[in-house]
Short mmCIF file of C-alpha atoms in Angstrom, two decimals:
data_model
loop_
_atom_site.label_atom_id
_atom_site.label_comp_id
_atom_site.label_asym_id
_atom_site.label_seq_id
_atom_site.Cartn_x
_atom_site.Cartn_y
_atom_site.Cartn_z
CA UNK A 101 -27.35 77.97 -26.66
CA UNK A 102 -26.31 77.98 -30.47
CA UNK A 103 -26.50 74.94 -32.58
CA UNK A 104 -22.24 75.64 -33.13
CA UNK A 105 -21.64 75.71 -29.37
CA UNK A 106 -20.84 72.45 -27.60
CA UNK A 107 -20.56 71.35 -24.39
CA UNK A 108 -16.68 71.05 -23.16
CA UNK A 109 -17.60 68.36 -20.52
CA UNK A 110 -19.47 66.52 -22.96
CA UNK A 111 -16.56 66.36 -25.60
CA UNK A 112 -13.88 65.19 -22.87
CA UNK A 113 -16.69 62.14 -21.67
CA UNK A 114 -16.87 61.67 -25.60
CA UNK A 115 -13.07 61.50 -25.97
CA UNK A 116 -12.25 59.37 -23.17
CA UNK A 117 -12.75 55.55 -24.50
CA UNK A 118 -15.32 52.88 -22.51
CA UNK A 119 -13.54 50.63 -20.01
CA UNK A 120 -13.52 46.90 -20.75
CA UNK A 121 -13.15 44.90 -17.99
CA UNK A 122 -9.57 43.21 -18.11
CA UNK A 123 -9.31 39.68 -17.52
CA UNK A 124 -9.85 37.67 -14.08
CA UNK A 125 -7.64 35.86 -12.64
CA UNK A 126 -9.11 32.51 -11.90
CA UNK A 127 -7.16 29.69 -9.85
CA UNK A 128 -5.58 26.95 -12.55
CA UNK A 129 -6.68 23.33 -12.07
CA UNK A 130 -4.47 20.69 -12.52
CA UNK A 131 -6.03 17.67 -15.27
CA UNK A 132 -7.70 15.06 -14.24
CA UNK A 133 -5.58 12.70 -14.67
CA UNK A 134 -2.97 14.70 -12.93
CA UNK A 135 -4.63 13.94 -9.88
CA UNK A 136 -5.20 10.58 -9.69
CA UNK A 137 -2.39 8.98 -8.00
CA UNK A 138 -1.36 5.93 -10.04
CA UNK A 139 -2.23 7.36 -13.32
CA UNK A 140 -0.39 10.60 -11.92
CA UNK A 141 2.95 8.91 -11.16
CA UNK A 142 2.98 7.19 -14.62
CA UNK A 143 2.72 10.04 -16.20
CA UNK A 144 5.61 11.64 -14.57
CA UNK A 145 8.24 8.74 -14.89
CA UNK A 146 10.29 8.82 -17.68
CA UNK A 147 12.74 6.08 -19.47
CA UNK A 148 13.51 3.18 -17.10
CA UNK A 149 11.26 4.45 -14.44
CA UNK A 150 8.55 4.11 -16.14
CA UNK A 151 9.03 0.30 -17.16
CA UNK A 152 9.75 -0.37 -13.72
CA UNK A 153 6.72 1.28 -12.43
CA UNK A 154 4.66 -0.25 -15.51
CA UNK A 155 6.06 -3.28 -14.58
CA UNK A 156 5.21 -3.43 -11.39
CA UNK A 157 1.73 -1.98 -11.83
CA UNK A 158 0.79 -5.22 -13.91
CA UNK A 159 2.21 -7.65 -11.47
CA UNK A 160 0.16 -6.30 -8.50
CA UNK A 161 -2.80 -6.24 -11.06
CA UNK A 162 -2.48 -9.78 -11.91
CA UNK A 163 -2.29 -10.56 -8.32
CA UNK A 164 -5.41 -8.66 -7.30
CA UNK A 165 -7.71 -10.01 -10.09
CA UNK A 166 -6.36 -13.87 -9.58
CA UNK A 167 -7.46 -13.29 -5.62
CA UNK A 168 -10.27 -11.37 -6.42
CA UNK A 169 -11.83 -14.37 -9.10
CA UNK A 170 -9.94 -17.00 -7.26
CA UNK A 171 -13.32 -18.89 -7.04
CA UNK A 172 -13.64 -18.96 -10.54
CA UNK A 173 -10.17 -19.45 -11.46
CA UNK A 174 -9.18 -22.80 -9.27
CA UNK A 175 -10.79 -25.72 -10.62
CA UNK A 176 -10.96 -26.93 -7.73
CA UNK A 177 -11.11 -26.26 -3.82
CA UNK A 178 -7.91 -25.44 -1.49
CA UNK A 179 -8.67 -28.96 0.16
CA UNK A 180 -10.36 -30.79 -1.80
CA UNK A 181 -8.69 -33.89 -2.40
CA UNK A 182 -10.58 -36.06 -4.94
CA UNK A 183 -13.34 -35.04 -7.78
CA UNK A 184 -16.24 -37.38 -9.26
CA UNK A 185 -15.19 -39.90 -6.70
CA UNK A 186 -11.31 -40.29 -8.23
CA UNK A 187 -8.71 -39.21 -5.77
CA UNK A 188 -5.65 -37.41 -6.95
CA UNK A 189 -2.78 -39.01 -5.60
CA UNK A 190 -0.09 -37.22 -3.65
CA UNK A 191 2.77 -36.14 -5.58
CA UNK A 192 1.52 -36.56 -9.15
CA UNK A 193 3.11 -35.03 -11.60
CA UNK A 194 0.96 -32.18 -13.86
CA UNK A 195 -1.61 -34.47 -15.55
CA UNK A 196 -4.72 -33.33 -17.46
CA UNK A 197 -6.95 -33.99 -14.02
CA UNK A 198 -4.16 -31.34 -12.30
CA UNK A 199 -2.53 -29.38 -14.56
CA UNK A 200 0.57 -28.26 -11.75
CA UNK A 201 0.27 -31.90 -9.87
CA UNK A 202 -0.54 -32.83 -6.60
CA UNK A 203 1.31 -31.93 -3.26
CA UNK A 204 2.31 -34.48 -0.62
CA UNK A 205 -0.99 -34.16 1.18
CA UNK A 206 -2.87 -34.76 -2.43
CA UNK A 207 -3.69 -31.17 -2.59
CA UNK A 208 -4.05 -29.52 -6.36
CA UNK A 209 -1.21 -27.54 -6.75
CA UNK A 210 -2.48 -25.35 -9.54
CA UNK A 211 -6.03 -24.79 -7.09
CA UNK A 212 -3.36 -24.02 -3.82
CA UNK A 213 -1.90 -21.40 -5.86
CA UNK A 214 -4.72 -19.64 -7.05
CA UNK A 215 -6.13 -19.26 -3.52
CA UNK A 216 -3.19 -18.60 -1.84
CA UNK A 217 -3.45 -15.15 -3.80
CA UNK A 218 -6.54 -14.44 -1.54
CA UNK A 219 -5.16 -15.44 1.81
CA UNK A 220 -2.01 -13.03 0.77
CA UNK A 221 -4.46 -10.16 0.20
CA UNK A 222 -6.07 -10.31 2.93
CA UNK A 223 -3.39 -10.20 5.44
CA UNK A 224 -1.71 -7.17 3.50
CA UNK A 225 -4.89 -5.64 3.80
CA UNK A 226 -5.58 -5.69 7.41
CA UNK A 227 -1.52 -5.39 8.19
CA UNK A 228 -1.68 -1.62 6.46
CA UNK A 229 -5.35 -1.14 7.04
CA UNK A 230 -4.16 -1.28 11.08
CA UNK A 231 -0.99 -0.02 11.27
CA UNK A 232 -1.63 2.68 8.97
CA UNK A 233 -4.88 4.27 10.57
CA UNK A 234 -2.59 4.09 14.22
CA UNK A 235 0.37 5.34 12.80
CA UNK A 236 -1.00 8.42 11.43
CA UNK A 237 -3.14 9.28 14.27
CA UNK A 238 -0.39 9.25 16.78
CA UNK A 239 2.15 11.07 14.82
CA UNK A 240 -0.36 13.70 14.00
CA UNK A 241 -1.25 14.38 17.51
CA UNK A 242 2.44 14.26 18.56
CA UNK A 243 4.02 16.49 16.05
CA UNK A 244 1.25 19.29 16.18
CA UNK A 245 0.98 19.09 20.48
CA UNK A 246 4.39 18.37 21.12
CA UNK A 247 5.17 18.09 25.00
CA UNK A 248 5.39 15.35 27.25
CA UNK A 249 2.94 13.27 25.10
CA UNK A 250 5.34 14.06 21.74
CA UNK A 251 8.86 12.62 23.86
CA UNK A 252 6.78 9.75 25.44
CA UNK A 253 5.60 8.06 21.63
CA UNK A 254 8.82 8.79 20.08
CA UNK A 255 10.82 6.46 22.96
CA UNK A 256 8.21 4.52 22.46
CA UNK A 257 8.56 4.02 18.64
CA UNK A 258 12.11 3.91 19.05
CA UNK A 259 12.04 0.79 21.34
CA UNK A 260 9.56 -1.20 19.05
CA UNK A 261 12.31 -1.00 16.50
CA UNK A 262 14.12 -3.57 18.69
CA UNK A 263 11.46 -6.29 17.71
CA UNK A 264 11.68 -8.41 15.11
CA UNK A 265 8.06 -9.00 13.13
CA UNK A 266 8.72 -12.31 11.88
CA UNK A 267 9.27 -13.56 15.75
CA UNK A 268 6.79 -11.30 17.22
CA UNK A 269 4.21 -13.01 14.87
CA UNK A 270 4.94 -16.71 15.86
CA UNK A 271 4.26 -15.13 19.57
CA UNK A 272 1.61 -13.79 18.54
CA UNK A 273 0.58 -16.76 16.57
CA UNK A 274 1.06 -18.99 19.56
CA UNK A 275 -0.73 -16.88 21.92
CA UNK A 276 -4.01 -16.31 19.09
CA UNK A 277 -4.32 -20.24 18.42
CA UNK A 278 -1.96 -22.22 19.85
CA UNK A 279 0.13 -22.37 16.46
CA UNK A 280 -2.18 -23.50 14.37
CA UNK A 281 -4.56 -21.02 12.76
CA UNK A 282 -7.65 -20.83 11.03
CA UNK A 283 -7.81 -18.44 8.17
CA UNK A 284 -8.54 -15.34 10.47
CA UNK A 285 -6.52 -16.17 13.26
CA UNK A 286 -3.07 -16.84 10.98
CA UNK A 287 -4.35 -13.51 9.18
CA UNK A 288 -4.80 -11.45 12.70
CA UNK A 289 -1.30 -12.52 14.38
CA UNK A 290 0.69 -11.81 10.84
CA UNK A 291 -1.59 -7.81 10.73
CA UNK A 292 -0.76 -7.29 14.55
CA UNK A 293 2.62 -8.62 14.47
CA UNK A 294 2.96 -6.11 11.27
CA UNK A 295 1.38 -3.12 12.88
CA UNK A 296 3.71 -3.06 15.96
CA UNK A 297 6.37 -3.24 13.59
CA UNK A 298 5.14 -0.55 11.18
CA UNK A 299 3.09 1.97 13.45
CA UNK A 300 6.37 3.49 14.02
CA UNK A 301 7.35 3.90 10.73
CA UNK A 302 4.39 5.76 9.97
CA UNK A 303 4.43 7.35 13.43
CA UNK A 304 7.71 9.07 12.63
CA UNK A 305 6.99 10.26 8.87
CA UNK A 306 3.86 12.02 9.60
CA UNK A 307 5.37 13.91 13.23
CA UNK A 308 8.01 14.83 11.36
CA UNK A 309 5.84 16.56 8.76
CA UNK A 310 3.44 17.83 11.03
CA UNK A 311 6.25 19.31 12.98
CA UNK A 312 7.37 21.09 9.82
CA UNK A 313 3.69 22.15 8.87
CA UNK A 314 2.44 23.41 12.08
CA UNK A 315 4.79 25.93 11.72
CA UNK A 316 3.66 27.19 8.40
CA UNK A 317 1.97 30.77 7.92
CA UNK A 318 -1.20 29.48 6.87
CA UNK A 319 -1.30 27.20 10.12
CA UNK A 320 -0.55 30.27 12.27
CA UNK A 321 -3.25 32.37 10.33
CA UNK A 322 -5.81 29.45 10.69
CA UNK A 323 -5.19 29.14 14.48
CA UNK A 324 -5.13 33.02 14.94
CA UNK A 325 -8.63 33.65 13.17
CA UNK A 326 -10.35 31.08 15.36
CA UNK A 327 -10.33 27.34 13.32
CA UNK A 328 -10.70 24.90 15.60
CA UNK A 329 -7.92 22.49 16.33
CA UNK A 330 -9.81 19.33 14.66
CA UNK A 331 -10.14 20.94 11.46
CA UNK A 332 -6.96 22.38 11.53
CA UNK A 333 -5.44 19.07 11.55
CA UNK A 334 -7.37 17.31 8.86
CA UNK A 335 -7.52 19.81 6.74
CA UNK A 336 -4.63 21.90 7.05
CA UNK A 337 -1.76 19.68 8.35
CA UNK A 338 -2.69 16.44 7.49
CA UNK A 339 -3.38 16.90 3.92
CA UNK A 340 0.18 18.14 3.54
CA UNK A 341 1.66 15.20 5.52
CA UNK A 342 0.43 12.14 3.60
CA UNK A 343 3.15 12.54 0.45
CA UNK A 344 5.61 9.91 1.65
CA UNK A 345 2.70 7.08 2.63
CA UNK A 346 2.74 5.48 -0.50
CA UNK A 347 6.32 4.41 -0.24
CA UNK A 348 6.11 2.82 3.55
CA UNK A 349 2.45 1.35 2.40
CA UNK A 350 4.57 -1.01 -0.32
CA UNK A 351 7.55 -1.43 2.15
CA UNK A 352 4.23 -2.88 4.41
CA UNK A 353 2.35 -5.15 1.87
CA UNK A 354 5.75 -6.70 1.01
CA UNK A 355 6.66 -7.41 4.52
CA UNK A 356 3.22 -8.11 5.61
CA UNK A 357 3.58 -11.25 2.86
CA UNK A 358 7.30 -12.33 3.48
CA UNK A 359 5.89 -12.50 7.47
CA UNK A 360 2.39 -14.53 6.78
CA UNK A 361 4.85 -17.14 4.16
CA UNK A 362 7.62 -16.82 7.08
CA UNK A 363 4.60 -18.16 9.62
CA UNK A 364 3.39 -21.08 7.31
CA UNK A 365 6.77 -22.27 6.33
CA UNK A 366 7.82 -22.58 10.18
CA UNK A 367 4.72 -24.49 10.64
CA UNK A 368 2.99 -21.59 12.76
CA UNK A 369 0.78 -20.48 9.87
CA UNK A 370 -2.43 -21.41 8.64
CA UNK A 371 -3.38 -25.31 8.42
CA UNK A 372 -4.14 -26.83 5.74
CA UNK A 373 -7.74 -27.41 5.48
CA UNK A 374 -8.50 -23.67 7.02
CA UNK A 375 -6.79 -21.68 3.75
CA UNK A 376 -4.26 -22.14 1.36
CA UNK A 377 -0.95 -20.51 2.00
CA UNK A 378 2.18 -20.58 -0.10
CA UNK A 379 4.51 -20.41 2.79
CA UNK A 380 3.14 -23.47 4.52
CA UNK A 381 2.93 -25.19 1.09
CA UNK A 382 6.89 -24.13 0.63
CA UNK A 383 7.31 -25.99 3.89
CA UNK A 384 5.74 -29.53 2.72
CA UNK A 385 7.47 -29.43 -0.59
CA UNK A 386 11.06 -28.90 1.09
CA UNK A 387 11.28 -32.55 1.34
CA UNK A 388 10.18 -33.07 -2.51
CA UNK A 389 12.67 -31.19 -3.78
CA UNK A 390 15.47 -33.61 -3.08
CA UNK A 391 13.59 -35.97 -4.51
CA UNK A 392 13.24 -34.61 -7.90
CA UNK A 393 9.92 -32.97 -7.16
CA UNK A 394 10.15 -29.66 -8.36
CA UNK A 395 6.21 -28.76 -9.17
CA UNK A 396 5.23 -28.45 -5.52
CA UNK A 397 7.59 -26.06 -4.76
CA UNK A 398 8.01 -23.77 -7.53
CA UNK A 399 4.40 -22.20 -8.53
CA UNK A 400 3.93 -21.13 -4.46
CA UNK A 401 7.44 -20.34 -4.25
CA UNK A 402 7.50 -17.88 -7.79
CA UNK A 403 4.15 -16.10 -6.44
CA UNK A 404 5.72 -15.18 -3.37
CA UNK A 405 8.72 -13.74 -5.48
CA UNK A 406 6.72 -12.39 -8.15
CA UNK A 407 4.25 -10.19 -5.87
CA UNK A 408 6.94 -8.97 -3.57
CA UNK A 409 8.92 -7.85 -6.88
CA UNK A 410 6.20 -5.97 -8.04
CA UNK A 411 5.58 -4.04 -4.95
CA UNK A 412 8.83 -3.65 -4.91
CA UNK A 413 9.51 -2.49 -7.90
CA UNK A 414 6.06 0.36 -7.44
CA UNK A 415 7.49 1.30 -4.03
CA UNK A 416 11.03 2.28 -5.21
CA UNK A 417 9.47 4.15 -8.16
CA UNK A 418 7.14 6.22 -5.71
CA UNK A 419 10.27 6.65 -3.86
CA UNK A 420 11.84 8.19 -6.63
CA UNK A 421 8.65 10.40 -7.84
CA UNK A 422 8.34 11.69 -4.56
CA UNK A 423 11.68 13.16 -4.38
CA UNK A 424 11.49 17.09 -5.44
CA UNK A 425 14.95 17.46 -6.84
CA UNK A 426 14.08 14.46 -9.22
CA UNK A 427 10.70 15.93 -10.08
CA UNK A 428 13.29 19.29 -11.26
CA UNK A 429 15.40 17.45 -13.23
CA UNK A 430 13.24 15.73 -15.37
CA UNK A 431 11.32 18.75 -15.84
CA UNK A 432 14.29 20.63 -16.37
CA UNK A 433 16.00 17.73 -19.19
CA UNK A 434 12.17 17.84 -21.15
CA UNK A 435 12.45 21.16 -21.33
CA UNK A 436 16.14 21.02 -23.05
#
């Protein structure tokens, strides 16, 4: 072959250009802080919202750290009555020994307050840490089996309604200790007294989202290819049910509080010397307050307002972040 001769073939490889490889498609992660759920939620709210939920935010705060370092915060014990050998009196006014005064029973105040903060935690604790776990079990097994089991719990849930929690807890009270609780008793009747109340709250938000879910393509396609049912429900229906919890959890921790004060100001709450309480401390001051005594009722009186104002106040803002159509119409006013 001459030198001047080429190779057709060859030319049309030579002509044709090299192939880069075009770009992948690789799933898009949300930011981290996009998925933390507080931190989340702030950064969504706009305007008002977002001083309400700020607001809010650094009331519960507050609360939590006073319960948490309540030890270190009280100068003194919930009963303690006395210090270096000097008793405090009963009904003193604030004086440099107590800062708040002294309540009829020649408690500190100031010291009652702090550590009524960590008898209020607790019970909100155990009242969502019970009624949520229940509540979410047996709506996820209703809504995704359906059946005989599905109409049973929802009569069921439907006739707990018809109980009040505040009166269910002094039964409850009576029944646990006679009345008169210790610090774990008074804390158990308020959390079951809350769960029966709450269960079906919970019971009916998840069944109906299961019920919704379950009927999803990527359900079906999970149950046709062979997943079994238990990890179909945690991580398939169950992950998309849990968007509205937030909102009943505050509606909980508020009531949960408003029952355990409701208890102790009735006189069925926790006694004195057990735990301090700021409903049962409400209770003792009632007669003070006609008297011109006005520091034994107001500190337990504005912590009881103040912590059920900031749930409040993060509830209603979850409420609002959680709706879809609000979600659009922020989105939609940024973008104008």
């Amino acid at each position: 072959m001459s030198a001047g001769h080429t190779n057709p073939s060859t030319d049309a490889e030579a002509s044709v250009p090299e192939k880069t490889p075009g770009p992948q498609l690789t799933a898009r992660k949300r930011p981290l802080l996009d998925r933390i759920p507080v931190i989340s939620h702030v950064r969504q709210s706009v305007g008002l919202q977002r001083g309400m939920l700020v607001g809010g935010l650094v009331l519960l705060t507050v609360f939590v750290i006073v319960a948490i370092f309540a030890p270190w915060i009280a100068p003194y014990s919930w009963a303690q009555r006395s210090v270096d050998g000097v008793k405090f009196g009963t009904q003193q006014p604030p004086n440099p020994l107590n800062i708040w005064g002294t309540t009829v029973g020649g408690f500190d105040v100031f010291s009652r307050t702090i550590w009524g903060a960590q008898t209020a935690i607790l019970a909100i604790i155990c009242a969502i840490a019970f009624s949520i776990f229940l509540g979410i079990a047996l709506g996820l097994l209703s809504g995704y089996f359906g059946g005989w089991l599905d109409r049973i719990l929802v009569v069921i849930a439907d006739a707990i309604y018809s109980f009040p929690s505040l009166l269910l807890a002094i039964v409850i009270s009576i029944v646990i200790s006679g009345g008169r609780s210790t610090l774990w008793s008074g804390i158990l009747s308020t959390a079951i007294a809350i769960t029966v109340v709450f269960v079906p709250q919970y019971f009916r938000v998840i069944r109906a989202d299961v019920v919704r879910i379950k009927a999803e393509p990527f359900v079906e396609s999970a149950r046709v290819i062979g997943v079994p049912t238990h990890r179909i429900l945690t991580r398939h229906v169950l992950r998309n049910s849990l968007r509205s919890i937030p909102v009943i959890v505050t509606l909980n921790a508020s009531e949960a509080l408003l029952t355990l004060a409701g208890l102790g100001f009735l006189g069925f709450g926790i006694d004195a010397t057990a735990a301090a309480e700021w409903g049962y401390d409400l209770n003792r001051s009632v007669a003070d307050a006609s008297s011109g005594i006005w520091w034994t009722s107001i500190p337990p009186g504005l912590a009881i307002v103040l912590v059920v104002l900031g749930i409040t106040l993060v509830g209603e803002s979850l409420n609002d972040l959680s709706d879809p159509r609000l979600r659009r119409r922020r989105r939609a006013g940024g973008a104008a």
